[in-house]
PDB file of C-alpha atoms in Angstrom:
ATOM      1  CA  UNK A 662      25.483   3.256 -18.771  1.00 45.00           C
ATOM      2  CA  UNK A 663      24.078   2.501 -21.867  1.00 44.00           C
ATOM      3  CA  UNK A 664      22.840   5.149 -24.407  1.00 47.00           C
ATOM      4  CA  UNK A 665      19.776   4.268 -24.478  1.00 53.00           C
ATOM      5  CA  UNK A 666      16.864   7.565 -23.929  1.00 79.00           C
ATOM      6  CA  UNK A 667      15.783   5.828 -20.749  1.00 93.00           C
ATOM      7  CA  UNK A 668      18.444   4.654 -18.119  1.00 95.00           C
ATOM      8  CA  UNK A 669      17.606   1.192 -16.120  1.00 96.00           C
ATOM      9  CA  UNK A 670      17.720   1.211 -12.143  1.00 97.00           C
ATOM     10  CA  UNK A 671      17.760  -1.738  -9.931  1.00 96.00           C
ATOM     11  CA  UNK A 672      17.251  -1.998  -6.641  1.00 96.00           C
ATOM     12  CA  UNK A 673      18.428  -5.342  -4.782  1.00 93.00           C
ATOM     13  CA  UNK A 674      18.209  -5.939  -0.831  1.00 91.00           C
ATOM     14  CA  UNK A 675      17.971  -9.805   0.447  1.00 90.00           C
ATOM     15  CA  UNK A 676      14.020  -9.770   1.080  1.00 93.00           C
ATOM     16  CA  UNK A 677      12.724  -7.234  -1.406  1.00 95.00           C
ATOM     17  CA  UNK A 678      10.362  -5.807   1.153  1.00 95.00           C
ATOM     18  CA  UNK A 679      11.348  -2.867   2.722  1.00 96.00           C
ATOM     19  CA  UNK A 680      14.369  -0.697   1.485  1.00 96.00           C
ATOM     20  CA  UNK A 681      14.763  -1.621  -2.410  1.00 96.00           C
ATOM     21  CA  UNK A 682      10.568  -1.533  -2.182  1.00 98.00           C
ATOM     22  CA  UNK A 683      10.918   1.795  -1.487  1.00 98.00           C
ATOM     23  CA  UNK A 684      13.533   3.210  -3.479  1.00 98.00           C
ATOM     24  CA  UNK A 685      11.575   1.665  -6.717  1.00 98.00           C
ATOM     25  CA  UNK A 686       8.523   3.197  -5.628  1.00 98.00           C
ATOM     26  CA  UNK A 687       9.728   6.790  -4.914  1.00 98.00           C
ATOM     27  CA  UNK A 688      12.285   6.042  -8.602  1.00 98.00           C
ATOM     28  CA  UNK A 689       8.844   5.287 -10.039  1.00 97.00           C
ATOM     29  CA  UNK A 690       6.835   8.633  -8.332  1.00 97.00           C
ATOM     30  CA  UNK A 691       9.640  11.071  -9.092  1.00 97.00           C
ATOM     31  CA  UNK A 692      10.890   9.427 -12.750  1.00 97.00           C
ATOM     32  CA  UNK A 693       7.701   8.357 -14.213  1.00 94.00           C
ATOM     33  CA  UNK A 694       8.587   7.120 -17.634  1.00 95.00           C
ATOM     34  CA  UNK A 695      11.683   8.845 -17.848  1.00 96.00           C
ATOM     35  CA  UNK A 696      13.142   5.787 -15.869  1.00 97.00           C
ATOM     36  CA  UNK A 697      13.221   2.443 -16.380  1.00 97.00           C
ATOM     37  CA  UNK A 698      12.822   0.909 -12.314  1.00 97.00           C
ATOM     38  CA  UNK A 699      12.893  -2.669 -11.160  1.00 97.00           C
ATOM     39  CA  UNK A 700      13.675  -4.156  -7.520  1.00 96.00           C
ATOM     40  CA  UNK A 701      14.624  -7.798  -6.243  1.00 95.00           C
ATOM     41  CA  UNK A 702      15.693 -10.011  -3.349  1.00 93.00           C
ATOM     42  CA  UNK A 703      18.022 -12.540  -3.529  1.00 89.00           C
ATOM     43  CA  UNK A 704      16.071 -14.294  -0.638  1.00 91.00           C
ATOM     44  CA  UNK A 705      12.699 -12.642  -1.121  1.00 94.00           C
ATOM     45  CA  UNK A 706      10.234 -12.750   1.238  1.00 95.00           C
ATOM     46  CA  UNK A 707       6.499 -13.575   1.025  1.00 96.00           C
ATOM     47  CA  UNK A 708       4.583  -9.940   1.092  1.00 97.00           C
ATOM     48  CA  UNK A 709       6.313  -6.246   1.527  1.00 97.00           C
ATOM     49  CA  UNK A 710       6.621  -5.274   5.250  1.00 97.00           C
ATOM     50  CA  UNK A 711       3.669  -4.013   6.372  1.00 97.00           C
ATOM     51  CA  UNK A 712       5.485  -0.706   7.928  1.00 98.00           C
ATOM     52  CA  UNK A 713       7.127  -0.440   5.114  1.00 98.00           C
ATOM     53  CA  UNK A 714       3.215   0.287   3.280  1.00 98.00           C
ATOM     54  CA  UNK A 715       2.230   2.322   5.901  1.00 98.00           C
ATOM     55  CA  UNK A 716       5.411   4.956   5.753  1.00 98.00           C
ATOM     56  CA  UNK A 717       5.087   4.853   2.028  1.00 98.00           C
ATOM     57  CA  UNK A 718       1.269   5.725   2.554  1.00 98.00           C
ATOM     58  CA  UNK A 719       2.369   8.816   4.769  1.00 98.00           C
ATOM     59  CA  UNK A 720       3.971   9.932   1.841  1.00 97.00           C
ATOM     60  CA  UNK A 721       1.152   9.376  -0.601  1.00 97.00           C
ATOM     61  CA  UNK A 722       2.856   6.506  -2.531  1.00 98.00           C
ATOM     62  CA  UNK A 723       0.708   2.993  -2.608  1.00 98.00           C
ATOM     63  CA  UNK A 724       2.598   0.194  -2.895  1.00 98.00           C
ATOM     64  CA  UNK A 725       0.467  -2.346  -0.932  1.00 97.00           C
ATOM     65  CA  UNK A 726      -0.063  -4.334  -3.895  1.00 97.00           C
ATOM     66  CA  UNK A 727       3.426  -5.003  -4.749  1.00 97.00           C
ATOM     67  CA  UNK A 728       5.066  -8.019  -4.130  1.00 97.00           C
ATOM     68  CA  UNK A 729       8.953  -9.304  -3.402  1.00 97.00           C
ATOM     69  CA  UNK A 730      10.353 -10.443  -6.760  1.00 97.00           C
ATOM     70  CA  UNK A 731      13.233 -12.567  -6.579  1.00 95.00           C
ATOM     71  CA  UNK A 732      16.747 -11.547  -8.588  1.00 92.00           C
ATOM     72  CA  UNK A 733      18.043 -12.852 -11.710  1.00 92.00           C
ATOM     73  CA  UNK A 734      20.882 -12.321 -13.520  1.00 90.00           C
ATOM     74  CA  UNK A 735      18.731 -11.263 -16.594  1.00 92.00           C
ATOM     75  CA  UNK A 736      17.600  -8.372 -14.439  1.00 92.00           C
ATOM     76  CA  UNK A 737      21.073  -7.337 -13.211  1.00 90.00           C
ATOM     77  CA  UNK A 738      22.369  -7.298 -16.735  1.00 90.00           C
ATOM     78  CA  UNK A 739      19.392  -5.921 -18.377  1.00 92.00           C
ATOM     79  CA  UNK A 740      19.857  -2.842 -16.052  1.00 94.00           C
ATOM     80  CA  UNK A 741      22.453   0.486 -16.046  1.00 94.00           C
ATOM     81  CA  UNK A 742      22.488   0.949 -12.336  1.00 95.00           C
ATOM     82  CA  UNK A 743      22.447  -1.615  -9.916  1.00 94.00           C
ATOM     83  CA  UNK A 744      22.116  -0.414  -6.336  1.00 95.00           C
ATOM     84  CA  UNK A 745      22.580  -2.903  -3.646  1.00 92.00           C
ATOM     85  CA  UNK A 746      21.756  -2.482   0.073  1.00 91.00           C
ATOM     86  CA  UNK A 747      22.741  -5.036   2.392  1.00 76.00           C
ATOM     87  CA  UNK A 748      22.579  -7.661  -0.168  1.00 67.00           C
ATOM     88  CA  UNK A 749      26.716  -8.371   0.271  1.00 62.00           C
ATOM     89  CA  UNK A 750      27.697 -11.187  -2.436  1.00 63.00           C
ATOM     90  CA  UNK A 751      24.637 -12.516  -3.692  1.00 64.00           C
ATOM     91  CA  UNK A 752      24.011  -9.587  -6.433  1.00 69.00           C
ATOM     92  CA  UNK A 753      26.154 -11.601  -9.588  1.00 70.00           C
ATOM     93  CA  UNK A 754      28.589  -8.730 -10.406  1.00 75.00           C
ATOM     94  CA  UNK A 755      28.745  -7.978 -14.678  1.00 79.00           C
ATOM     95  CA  UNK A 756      31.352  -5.770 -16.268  1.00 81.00           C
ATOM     96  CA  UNK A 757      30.092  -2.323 -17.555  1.00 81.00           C
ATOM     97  CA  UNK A 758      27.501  -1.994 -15.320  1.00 87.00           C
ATOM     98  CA  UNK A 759      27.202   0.823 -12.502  1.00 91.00           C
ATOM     99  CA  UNK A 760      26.633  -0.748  -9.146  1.00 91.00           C
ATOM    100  CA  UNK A 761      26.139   1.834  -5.853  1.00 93.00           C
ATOM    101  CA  UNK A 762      26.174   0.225  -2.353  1.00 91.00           C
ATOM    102  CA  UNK A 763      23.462   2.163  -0.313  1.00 94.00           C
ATOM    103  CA  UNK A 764      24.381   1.644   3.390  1.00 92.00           C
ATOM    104  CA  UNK A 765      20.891   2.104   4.993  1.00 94.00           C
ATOM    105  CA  UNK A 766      19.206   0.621   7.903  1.00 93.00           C
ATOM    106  CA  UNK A 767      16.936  -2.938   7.521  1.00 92.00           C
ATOM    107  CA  UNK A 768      13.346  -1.781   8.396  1.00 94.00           C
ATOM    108  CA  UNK A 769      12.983  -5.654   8.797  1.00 92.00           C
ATOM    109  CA  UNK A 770      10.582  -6.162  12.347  1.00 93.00           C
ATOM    110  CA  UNK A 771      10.382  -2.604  12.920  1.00 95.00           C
ATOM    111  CA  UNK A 772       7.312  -0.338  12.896  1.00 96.00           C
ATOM    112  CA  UNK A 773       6.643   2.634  11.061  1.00 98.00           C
ATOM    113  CA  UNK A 774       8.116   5.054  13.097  1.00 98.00           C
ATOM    114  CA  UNK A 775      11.606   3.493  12.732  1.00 97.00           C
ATOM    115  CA  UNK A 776      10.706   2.850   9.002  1.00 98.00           C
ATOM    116  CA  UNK A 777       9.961   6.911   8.551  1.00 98.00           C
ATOM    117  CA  UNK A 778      13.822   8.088   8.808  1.00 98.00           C
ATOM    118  CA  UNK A 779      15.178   5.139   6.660  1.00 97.00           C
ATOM    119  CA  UNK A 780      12.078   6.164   3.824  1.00 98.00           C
ATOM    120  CA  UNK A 781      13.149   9.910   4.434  1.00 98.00           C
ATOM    121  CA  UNK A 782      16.968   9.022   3.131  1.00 98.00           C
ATOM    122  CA  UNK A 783      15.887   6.684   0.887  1.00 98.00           C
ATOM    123  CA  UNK A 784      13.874   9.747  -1.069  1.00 98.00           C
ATOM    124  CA  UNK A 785      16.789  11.420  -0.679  1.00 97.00           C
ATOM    125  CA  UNK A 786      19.343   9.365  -2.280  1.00 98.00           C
ATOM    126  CA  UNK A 787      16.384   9.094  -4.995  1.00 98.00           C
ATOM    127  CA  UNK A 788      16.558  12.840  -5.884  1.00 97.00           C
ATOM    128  CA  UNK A 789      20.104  12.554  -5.697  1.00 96.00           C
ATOM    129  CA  UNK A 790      20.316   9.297  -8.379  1.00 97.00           C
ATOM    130  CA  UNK A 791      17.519  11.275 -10.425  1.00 97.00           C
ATOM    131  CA  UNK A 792      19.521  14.448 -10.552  1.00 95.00           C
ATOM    132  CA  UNK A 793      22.707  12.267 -11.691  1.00 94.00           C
ATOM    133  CA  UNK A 794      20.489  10.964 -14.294  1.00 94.00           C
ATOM    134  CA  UNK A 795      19.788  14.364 -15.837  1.00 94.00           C
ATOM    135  CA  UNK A 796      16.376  13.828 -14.663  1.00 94.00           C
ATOM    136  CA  UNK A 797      14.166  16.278 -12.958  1.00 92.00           C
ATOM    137  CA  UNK A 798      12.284  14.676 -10.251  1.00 91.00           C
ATOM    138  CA  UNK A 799       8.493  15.294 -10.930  1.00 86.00           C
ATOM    139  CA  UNK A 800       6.557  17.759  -8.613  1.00 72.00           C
TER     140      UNK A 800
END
């Protein structure tokens, strides 16, 4: 990680609209400025899964206005953590960098009570990150 006074996350699944969605949101809710937070696909798709909003909603974050973003290597290199989930080969790899490989269910064509458990870990592994970070998560 660099030393720079705010780390840089990224979050990269293929479609950018369930899992790494959610992991920037909550990174964003529980960080605030004290993290730097980005997310990408590398085959993005055309609007966040629509469960995916509605779990996120439960739990009093918005994110129906983002949108999929699709992954560069500008972002992967501008970035201290990189933390893949399901994205296999298609994240470029750069030395230095700290890459995590979340193993978490695709909330792809599933509603929002199969989305709930996947969010629920997903928060989870957020604290976790944060706490690694020397960040305390915000109330």
């Amino acid at each position: 990680m660099n030393t720079s006074a705010v780390p840089s996350v990224l979050f990269v699944c293929v479609h950018n609209a369930g899992r790494s969605q959610m992991a920037a949101a909550f990174l964003t809710h529980l960080g605030g400025t004290r993290v730097q937070v980005r997310s990408a696909g590398s085959a993005p798709a055309d609007t966040v899964n629509p469960a995916v909003v509605e779990a996120m909603h439960e739990s009093g974050i918005d994110i129906s206005a983002e949108t999929p973003k699709v992954l560069t290597t500008e972002a992967v290199q501008s970035s201290d953590v990189v933390i893949t989930m399901g994205c296999g080969d298609a994240c470029p790899y750069f030395p230095g960098k700290r890459y995590l490989d979340w193993q978490l269910e695709d909330p792809a064509g599933q509603g929002v009570a199969a989305v709930r458990p996947i969010r629920d870990e997903i928060e989870r592994r957020i604290r976790g990150l944060l706490t690694e970070l020397g960040i305390e998560p915000a109330a």
